Short mmCIF file of C-alpha atoms in Angstrom, two decimals:
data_model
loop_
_atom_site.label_atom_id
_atom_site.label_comp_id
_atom_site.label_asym_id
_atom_site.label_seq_id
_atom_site.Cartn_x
_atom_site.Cartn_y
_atom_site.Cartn_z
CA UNK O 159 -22.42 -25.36 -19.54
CA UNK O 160 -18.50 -25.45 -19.28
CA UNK O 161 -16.48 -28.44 -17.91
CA UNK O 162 -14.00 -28.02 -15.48
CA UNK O 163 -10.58 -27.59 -17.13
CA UNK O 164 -7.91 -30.22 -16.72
CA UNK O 165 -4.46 -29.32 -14.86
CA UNK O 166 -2.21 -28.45 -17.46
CA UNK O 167 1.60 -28.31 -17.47
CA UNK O 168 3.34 -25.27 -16.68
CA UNK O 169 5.10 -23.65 -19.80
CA UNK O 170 8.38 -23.30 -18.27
CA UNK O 171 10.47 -25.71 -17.08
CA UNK O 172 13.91 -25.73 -15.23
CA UNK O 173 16.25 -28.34 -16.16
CA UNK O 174 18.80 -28.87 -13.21
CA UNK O 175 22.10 -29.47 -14.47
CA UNK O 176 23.29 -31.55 -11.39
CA UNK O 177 22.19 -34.40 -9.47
CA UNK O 178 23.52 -32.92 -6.32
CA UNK O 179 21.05 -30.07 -5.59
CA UNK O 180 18.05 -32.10 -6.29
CA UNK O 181 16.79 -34.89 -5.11
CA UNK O 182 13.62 -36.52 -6.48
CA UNK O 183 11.86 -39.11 -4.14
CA UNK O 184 8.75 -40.44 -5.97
CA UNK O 185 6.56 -42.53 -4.28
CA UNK O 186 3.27 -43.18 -3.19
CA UNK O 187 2.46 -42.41 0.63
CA UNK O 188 -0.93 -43.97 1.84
CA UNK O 189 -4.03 -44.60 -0.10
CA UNK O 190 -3.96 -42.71 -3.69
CA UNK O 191 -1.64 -39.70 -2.74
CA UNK O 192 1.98 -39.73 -4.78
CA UNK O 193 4.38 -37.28 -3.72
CA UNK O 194 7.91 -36.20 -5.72
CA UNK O 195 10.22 -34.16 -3.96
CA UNK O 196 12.38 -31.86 -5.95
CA UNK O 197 15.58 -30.00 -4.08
CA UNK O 198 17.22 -30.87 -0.62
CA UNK O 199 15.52 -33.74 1.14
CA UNK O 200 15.83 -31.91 4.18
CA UNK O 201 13.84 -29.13 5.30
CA UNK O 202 15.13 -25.51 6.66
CA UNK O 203 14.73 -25.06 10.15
CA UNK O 204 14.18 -21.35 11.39
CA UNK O 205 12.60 -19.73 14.08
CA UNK O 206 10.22 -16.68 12.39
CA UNK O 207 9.42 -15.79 9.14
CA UNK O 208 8.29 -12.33 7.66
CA UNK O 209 4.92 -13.26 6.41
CA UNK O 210 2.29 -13.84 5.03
CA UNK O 211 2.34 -13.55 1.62
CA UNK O 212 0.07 -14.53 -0.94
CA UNK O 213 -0.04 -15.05 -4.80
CA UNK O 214 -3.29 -15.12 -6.79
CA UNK O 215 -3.13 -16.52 -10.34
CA UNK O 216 -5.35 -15.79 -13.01
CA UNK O 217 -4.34 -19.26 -14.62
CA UNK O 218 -2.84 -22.53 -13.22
CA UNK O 219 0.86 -21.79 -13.56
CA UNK O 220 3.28 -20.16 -11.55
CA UNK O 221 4.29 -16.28 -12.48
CA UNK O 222 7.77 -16.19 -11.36
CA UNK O 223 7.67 -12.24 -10.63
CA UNK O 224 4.65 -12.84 -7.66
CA UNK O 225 6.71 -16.18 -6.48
CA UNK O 226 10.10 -14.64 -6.20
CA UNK O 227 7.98 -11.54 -4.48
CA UNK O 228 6.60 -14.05 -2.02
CA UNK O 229 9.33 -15.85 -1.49
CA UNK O 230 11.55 -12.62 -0.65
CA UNK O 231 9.27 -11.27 1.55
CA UNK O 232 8.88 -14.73 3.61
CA UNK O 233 12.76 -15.38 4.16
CA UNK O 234 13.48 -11.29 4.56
CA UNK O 235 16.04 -11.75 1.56
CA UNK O 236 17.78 -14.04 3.35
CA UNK O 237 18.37 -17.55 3.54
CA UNK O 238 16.00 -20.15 1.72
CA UNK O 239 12.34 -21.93 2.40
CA UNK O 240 10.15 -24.80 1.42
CA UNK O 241 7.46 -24.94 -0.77
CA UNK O 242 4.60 -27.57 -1.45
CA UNK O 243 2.26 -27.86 -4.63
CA UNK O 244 -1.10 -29.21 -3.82
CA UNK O 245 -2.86 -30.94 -6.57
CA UNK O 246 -5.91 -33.11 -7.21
CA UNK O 247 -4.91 -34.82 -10.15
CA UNK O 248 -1.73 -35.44 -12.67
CA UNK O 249 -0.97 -33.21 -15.64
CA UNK O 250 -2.60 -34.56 -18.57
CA UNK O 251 0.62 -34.62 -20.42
CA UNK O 252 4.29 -32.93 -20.02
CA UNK O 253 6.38 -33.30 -16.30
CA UNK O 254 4.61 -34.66 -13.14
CA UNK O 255 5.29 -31.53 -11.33
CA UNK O 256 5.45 -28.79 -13.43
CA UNK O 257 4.99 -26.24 -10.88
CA UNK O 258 8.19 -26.87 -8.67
CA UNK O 259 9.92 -27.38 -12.18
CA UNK O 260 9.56 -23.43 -12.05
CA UNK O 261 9.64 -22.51 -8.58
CA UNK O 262 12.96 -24.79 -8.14
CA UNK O 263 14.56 -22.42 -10.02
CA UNK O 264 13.95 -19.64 -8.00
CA UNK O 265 16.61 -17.88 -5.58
CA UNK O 266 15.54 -18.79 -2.32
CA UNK O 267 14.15 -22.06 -2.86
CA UNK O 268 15.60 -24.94 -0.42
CA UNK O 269 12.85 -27.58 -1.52
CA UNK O 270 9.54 -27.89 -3.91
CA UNK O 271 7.19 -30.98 -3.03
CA UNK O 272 4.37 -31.88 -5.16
CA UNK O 273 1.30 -34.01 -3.77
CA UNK O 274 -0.98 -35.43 -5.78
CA UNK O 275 -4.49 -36.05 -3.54
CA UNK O 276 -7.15 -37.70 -5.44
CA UNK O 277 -9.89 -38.33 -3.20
CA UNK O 278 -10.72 -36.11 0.09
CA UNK O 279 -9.42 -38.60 2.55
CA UNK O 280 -5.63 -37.69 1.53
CA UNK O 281 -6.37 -34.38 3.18
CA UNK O 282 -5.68 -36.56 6.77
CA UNK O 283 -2.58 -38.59 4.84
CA UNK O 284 -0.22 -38.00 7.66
CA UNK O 285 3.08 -37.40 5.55
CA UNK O 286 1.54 -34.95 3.50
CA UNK O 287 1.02 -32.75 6.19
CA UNK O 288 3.86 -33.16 7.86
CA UNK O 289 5.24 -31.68 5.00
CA UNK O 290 3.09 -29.09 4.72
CA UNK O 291 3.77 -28.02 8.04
CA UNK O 292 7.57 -28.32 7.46
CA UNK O 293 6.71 -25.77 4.60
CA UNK O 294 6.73 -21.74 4.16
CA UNK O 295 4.56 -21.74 1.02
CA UNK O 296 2.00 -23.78 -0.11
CA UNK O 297 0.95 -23.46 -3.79
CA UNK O 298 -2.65 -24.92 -5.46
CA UNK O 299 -2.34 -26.23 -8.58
CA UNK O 300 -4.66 -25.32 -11.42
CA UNK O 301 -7.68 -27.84 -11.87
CA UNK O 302 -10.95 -28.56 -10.21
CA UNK O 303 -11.78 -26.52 -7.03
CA UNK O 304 -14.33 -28.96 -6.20
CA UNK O 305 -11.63 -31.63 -5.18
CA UNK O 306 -9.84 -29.25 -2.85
CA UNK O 307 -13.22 -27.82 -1.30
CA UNK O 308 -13.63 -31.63 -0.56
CA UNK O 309 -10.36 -31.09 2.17
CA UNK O 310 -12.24 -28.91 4.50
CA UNK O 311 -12.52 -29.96 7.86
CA UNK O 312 -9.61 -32.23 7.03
CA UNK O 313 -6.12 -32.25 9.10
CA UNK O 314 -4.90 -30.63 5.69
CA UNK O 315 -6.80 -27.08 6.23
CA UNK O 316 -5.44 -26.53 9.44
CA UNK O 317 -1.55 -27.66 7.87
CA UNK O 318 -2.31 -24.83 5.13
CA UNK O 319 -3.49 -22.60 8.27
CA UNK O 320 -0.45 -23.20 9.97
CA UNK O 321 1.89 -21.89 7.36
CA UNK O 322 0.30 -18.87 7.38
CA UNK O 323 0.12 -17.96 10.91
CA UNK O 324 3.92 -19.07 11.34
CA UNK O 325 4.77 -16.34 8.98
CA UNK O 326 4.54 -18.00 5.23
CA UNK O 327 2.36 -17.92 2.83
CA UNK O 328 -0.40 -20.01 0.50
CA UNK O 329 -1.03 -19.39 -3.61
CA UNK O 330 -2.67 -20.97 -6.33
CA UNK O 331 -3.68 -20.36 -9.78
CA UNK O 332 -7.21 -21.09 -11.59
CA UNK O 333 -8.75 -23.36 -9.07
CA UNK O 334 -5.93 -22.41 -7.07
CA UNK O 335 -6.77 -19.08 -6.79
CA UNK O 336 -10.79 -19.93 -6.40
CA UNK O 337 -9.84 -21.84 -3.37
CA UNK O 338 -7.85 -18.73 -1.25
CA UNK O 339 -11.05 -16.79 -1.17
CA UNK O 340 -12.97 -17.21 1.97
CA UNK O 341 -16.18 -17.21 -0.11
CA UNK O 342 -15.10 -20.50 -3.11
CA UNK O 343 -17.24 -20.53 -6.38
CA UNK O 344 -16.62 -24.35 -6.43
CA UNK O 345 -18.43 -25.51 -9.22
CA UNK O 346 -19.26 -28.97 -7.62
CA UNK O 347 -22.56 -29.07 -10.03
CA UNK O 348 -20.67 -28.35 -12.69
CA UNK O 349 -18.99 -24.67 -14.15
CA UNK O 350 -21.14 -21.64 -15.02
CA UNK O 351 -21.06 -19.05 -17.62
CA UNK O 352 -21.33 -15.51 -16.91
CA UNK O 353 -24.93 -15.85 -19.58
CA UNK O 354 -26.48 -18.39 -17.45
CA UNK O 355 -25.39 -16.92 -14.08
CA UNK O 356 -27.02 -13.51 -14.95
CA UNK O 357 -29.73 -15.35 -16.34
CA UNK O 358 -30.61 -16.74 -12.79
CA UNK O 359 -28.07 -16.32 -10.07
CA UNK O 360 -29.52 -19.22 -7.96
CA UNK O 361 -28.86 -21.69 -11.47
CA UNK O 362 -27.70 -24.80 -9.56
CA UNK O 363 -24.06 -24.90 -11.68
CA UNK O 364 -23.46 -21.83 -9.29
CA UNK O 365 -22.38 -23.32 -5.40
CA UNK O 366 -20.05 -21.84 -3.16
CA UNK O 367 -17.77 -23.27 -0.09
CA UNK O 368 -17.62 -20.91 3.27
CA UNK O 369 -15.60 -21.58 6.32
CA UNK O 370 -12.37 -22.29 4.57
CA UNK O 371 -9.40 -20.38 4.27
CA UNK O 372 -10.17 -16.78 5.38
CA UNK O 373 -6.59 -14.72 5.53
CA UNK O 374 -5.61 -11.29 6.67
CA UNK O 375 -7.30 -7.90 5.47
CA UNK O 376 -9.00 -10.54 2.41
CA UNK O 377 -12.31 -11.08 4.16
CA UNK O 378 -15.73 -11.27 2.05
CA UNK O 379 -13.98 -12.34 -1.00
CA UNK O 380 -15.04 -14.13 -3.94
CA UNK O 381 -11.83 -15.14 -6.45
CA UNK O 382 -12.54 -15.57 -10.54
CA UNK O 383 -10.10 -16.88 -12.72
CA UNK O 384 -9.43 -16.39 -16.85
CA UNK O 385 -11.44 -13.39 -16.17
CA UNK O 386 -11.46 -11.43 -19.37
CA UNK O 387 -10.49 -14.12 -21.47
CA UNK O 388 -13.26 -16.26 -20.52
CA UNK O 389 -16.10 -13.07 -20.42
CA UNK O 390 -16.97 -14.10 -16.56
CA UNK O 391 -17.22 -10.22 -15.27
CA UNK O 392 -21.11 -11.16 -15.67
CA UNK O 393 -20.99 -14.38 -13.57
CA UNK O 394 -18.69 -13.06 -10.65
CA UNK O 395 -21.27 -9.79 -10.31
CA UNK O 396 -23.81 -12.46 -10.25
CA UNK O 397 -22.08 -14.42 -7.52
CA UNK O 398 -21.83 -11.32 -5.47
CA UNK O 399 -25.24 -10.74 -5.79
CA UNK O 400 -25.65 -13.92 -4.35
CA UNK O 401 -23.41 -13.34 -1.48
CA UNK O 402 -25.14 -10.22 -0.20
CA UNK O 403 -28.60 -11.65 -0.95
CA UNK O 404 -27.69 -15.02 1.41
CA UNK O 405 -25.08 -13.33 3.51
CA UNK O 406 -22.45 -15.01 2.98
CA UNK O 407 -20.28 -12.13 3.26
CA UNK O 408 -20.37 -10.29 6.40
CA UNK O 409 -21.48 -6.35 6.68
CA UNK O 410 -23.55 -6.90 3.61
CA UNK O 411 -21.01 -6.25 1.54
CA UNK O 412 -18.67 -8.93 -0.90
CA UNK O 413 -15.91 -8.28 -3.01
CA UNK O 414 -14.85 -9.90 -6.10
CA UNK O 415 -11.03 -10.46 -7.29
CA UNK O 416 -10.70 -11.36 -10.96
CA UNK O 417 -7.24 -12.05 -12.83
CA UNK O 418 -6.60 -12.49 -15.83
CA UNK O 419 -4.53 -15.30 -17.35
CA UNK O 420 -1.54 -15.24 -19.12
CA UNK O 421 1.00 -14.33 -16.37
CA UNK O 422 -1.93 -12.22 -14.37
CA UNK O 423 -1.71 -12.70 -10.62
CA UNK O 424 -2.18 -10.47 -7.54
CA UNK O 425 0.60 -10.34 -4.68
CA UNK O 426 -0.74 -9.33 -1.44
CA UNK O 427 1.64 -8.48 1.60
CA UNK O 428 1.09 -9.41 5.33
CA UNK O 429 -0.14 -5.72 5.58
CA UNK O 430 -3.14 -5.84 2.92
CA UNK O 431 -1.39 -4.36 0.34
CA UNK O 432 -1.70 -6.08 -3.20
CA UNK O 433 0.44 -5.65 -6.37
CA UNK O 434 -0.54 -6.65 -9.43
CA UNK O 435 1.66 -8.76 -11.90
CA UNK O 436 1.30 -9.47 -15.73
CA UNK O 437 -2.01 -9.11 -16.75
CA UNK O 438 -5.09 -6.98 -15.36
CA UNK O 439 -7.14 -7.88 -12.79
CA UNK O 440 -10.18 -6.23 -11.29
CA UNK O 441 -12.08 -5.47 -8.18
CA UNK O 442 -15.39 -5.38 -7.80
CA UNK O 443 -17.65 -4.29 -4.68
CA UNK O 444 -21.48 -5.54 -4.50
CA UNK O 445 -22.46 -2.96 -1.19
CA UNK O 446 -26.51 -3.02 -1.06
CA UNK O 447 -28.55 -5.70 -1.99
CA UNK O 448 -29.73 -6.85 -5.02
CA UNK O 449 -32.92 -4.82 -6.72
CA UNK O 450 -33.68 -8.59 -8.26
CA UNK O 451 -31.82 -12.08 -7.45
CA UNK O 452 -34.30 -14.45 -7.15
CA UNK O 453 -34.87 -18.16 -8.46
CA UNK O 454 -35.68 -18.79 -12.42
CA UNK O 455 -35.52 -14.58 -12.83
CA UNK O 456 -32.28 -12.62 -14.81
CA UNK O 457 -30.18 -10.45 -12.07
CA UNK O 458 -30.72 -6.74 -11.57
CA UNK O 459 -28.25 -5.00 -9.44
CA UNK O 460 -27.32 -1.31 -9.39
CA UNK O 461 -23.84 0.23 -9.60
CA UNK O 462 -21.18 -2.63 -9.27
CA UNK O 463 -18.36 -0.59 -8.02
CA UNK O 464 -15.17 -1.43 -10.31
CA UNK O 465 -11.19 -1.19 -9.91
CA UNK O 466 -9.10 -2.40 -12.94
CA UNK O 467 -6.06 -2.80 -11.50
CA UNK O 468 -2.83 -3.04 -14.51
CA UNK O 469 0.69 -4.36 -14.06
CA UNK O 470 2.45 -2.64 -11.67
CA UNK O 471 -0.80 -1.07 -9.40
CA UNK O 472 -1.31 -1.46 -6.13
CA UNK O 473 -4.77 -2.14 -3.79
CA UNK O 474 -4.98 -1.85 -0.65
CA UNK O 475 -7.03 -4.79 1.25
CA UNK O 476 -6.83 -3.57 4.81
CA UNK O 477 -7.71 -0.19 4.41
CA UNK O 478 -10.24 -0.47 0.87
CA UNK O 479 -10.88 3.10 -0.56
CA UNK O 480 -13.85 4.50 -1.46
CA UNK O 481 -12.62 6.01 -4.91
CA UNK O 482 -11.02 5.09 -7.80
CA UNK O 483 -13.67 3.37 -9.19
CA UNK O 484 -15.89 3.22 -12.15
CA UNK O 485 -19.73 1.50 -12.04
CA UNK O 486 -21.64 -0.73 -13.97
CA UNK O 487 -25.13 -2.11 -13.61
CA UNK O 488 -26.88 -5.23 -14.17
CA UNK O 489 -30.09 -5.06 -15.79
CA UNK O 490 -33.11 -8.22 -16.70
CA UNK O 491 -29.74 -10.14 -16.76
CA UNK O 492 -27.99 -7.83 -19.32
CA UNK O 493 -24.59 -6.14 -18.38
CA UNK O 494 -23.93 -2.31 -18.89
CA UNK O 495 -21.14 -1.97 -21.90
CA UNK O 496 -17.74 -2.34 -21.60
CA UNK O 497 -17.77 -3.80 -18.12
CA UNK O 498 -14.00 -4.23 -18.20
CA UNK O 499 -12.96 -1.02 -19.29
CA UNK O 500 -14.42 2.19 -17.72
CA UNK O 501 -13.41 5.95 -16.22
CA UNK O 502 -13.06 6.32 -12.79
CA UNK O 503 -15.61 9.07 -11.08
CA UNK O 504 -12.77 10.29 -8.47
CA UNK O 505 -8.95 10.44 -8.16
CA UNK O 506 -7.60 8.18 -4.91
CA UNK O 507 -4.87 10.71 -4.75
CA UNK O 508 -3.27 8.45 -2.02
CA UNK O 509 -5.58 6.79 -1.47
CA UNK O 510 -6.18 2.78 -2.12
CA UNK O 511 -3.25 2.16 -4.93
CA UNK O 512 -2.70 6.08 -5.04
CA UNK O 513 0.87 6.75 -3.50
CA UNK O 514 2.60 9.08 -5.62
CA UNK O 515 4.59 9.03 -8.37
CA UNK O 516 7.64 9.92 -10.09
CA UNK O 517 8.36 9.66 -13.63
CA UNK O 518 11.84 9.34 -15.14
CA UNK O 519 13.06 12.99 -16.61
CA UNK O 520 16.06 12.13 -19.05
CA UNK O 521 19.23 12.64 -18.80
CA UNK O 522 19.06 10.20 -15.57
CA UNK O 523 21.61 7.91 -16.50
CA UNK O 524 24.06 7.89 -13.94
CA UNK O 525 23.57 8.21 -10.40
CA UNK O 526 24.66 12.09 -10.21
CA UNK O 527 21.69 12.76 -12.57
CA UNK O 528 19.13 10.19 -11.00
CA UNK O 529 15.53 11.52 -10.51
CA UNK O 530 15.08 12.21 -6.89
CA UNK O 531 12.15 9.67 -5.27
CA UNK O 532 13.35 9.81 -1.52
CA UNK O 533 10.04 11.39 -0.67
CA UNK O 534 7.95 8.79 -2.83
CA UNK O 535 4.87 7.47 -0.67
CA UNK O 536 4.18 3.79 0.08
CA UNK O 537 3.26 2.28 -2.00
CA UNK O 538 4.54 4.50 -4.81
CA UNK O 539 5.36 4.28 -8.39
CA UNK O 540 8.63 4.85 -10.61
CA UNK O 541 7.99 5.35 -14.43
CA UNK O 542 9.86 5.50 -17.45
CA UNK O 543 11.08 3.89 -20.81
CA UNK O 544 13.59 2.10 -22.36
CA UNK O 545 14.23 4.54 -25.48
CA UNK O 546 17.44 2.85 -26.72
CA UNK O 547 19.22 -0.50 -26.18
CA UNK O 548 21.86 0.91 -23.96
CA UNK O 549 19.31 3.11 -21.59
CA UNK O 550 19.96 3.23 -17.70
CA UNK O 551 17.35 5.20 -15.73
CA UNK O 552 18.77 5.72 -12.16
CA UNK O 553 16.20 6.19 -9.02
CA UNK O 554 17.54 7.86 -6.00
CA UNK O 555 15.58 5.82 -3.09
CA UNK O 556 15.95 6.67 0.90
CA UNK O 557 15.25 3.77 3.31
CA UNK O 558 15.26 3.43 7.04
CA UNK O 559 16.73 1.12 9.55
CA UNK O 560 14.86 -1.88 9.86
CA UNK O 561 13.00 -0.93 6.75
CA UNK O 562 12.12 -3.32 3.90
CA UNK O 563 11.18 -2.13 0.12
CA UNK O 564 10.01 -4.02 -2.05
CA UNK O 565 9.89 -3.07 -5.78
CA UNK O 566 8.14 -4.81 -9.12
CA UNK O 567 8.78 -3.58 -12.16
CA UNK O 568 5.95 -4.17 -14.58
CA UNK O 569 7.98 -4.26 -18.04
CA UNK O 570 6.09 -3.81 -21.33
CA UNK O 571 6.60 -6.07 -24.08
CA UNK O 572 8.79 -3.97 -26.49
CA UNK O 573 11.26 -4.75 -24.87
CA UNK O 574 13.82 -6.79 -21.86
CA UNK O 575 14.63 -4.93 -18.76
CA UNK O 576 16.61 -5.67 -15.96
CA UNK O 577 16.54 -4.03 -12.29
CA UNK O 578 19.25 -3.12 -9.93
CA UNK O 579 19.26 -1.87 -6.27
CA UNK O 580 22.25 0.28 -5.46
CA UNK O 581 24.30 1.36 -2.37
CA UNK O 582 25.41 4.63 -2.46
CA UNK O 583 28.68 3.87 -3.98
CA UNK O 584 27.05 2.05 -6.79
CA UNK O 585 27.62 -1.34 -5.68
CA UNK O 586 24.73 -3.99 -6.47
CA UNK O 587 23.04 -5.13 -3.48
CA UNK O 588 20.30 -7.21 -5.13
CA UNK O 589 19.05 -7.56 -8.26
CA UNK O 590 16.17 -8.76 -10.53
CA UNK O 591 17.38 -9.88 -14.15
CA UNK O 592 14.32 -12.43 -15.35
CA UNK O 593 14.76 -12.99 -19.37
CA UNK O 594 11.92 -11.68 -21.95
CA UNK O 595 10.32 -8.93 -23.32
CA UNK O 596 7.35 -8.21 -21.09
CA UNK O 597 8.81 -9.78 -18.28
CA UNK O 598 8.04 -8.41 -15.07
CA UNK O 599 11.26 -7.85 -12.35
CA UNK O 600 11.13 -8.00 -8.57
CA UNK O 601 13.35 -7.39 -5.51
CA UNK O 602 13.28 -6.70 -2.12
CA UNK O 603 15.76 -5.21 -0.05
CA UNK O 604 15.87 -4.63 3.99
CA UNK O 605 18.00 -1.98 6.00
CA UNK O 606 19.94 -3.07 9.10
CA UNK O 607 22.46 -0.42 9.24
CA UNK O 608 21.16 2.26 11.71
CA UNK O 609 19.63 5.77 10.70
CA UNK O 610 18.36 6.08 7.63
CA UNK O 611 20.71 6.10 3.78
CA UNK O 612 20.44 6.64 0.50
CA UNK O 613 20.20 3.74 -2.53
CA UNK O 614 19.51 4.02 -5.88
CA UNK O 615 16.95 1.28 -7.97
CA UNK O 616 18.99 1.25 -11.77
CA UNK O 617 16.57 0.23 -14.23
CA UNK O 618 18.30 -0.83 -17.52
CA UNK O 619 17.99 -2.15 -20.99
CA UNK O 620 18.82 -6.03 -22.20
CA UNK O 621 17.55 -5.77 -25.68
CA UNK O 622 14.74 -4.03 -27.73
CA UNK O 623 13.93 -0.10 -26.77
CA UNK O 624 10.74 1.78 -27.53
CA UNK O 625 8.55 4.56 -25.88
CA UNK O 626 6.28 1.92 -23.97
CA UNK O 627 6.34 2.60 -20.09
CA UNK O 628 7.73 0.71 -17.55
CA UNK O 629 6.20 0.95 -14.01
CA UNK O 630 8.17 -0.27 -10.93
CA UNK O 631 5.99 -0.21 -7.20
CA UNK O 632 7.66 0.64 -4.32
CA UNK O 633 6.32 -0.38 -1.30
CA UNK O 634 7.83 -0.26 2.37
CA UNK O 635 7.30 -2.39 5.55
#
């Protein structure tokens, strides 16, 4: 058996140069909670917001791409919002709040609170959720799901609720993202691997929370985190198993979301549509029951339906295809091979993540020679390549009143690219201009001009070149 894996500090951290746009109040607030408030100490007041959005980590930390997604898409590009970090214990070492070190950073960002709740009674601690409330985004830290399954039924589950339905959004990352699934592996007996899980899916390290959190177009889900890094395809087919066999999930049918760590994590829009950031992450879809999943006896199931999705794919949640996958089977507790990596038996077209695509055709370097994508589908895709250190590829993009489009760039890590969005005349509207090779760009941009014009997304070289692609998603609400 595993242990549960300590909250550990995020790897970035913001230093703020002046005492003027942040405050920090630390200070404990009824029984063992201990909130710090980074930013403005008041919050923004404003009647609607464009959500919900939703960010899915494969690992504790924030992945500034998905944030500054989330956070555009909740404020409409405009303005600035509040964030609070749930956590159920300290960082072992490092800063106190190392999440709102990052997302303080970010444009948009009025305030980032972090509370600290170590026992389940702090879900009821009355400032807590008044800030919570107060908030557009709430954010679970990495650590032990089992402490934040402990909040439900607590004042604090209906705060989180609240967000949402006003319009915000909720995230988390490792036990953070096991806890925005409506069906919650949460490993209150202790963490399973996938060997003993598909040894005997009813081994009593494998528990799950229902009746939690259950948001738009993500219903019958089961999240996984450190997917491939920590093998646990095997244990998530093994709790879907389990969730058809006890119907947990409704329709007989449950669906399992596994990211990756290392900068992996899923965006999904207030229309069902997810984009993936970083690292892979996969789909699976347990439809019939189980030929085998029984007490003290090794799983059999038959043709787990896969999606892999990679940086810069899209899936859509409300509307799940019925292609694009690849299968893999589950037999006397022994996985088919290469579970993570397989060929899909039919093209979406545009269907699911389809959308079309255009790829860059060179010379496109200016806006008179930019590749033409004004009749690219939602979601769509723009590819190219950075092949020198002064490259521009230029994307010729129509958009119509009262239309929003949102674009991530998935950058490979040969080399640093930055993203620009482009009025006709070339002037920068918005932009996306995160440091790093291999670090993804985002930006969103919304129409309110009447009829319908023409912009162009410039896509451009900081340093490095090579042949690697880039892929940037469009996708339009």
């Amino acid at each position: 058996m595993t242990h549960h894996p300590f909250r550990a500090p995020a790897a970035a951290v913001v230093l703020l140069a002046t005492t003027a746009s942040v405050l920090m109040a630390h200070q404990p607030a009824q029984a063992a909670a201990e909130r710090t408030r980074l930013g403005s100490a008041s919050d923004v007041s404003r009647s609607a917001w464009n959500g919900p959005a939703f960010t899915m980590n494969g690992a504790g930390g924030i992945v500034t791409a998905s944030m500054t997604r989330a956070i555009d898409e909740i404020r409409g590009g405009t303005g600035s919002l509040d964030v609070v970090v749930l956590a159920g214990s300290a960082p072992t070492s490092g800063s106190r709040t190392p999440e709102c070190d990052t997302i303080t950073g970010l444009t948009g960002v009025n305030s980032c609170t972090t509370w600290t709740l170590t026992t389940a009674s702090d879900g009821n601690n009355s400032q807590m959720n008044t800030d919570v409330r107060n908030a557009e985004f709430v954010y679970f830290a990495g650590g032990d799901q089992c402490r934040y399954t402990a909040w439900k039924g607590t004042a604090l589950e209906a705060s989180v609720e609240a967000v949402a339905a006003k319009g915000g959004g909720s995230g988390g990352g490792s036990a953070g993202h096991h806890i925005n699934s409506p069906i919650v592996y949460d490993a209150c007996n202790g963490s399973v691997t996938s060997a003993e899980a598909l040894a005997n899916p009813y081994d009593r390290y494998v528990s799950f929370t229902t009746g939690m959190f259950t948001w738009a177009n993500y219903g019958a889900v089961i999240n996984d985190s450190h997917f491939v890094t920590r093998d646990r395809m095997g244990r998530t087919m093994s709790f879907l198993a389990r969730a058809v066999k006890d119907g947990l999930a409704p329709g007989g049918s449950a669906w399992g979301v596994g990211v990756e760590e290392g900068g992996g994590s899923l965006f999904l829009d207030r229309n069902g549509m997810a984009t993936q950031y970083g690292r892979d992450a996969y789909v699976v879809l347990a439809d019939h029951q189980p030929e085998q999943a029984v007490d003290r006896k090794p799983l059999t199931y038959s043709s787990f339906k896969i999606w892999r999705l990679t940086p810069g794919s899209t899936f859509d949640f409300k509307n799940r295809p019925t292609c694009g996958y690849y299968l893999r089977s589950v037999t006397n507790g022994v996985t088919d091979a290469n579970p993570y990596n397989g060929t899909p038996l039919t093209d979406c077209g545009s269907q699911g993540g389809g959308g079309s695509t255009v790829a860059e055709s060179e010379p496109n370097d200016t806006r008179d020679t930019a590749d033409d994508a004004t009749a690219l589908a939602s979601p769509g895709t723009l590819t190219g390549s950075m092949k020198s250190t002064s490259d521009r590829d230029y994307f010729k993009v129509s958009v119509a009143a009262g239309q929003t489009v949102s674009m991530n760039c998935a950058v490979p890590t040969a080399y640093d690219a930055d993203a620009y969005w482009l009025d006709a005349n070339g002037s920068t509207l918005t932009r996306s201009v995160n440091d790093g090779a291999g670090t993804d760009e985002s930006l969103s941009f919304t129409r309110t001009a009447t009829g319908t014009g023409a912009y162009y997304l410039d896509v451009e070289a900081y340093s490095g070149s090579g042949t690697a692609t880039y892929a940037c998603t469009l996708t339009r609400s």
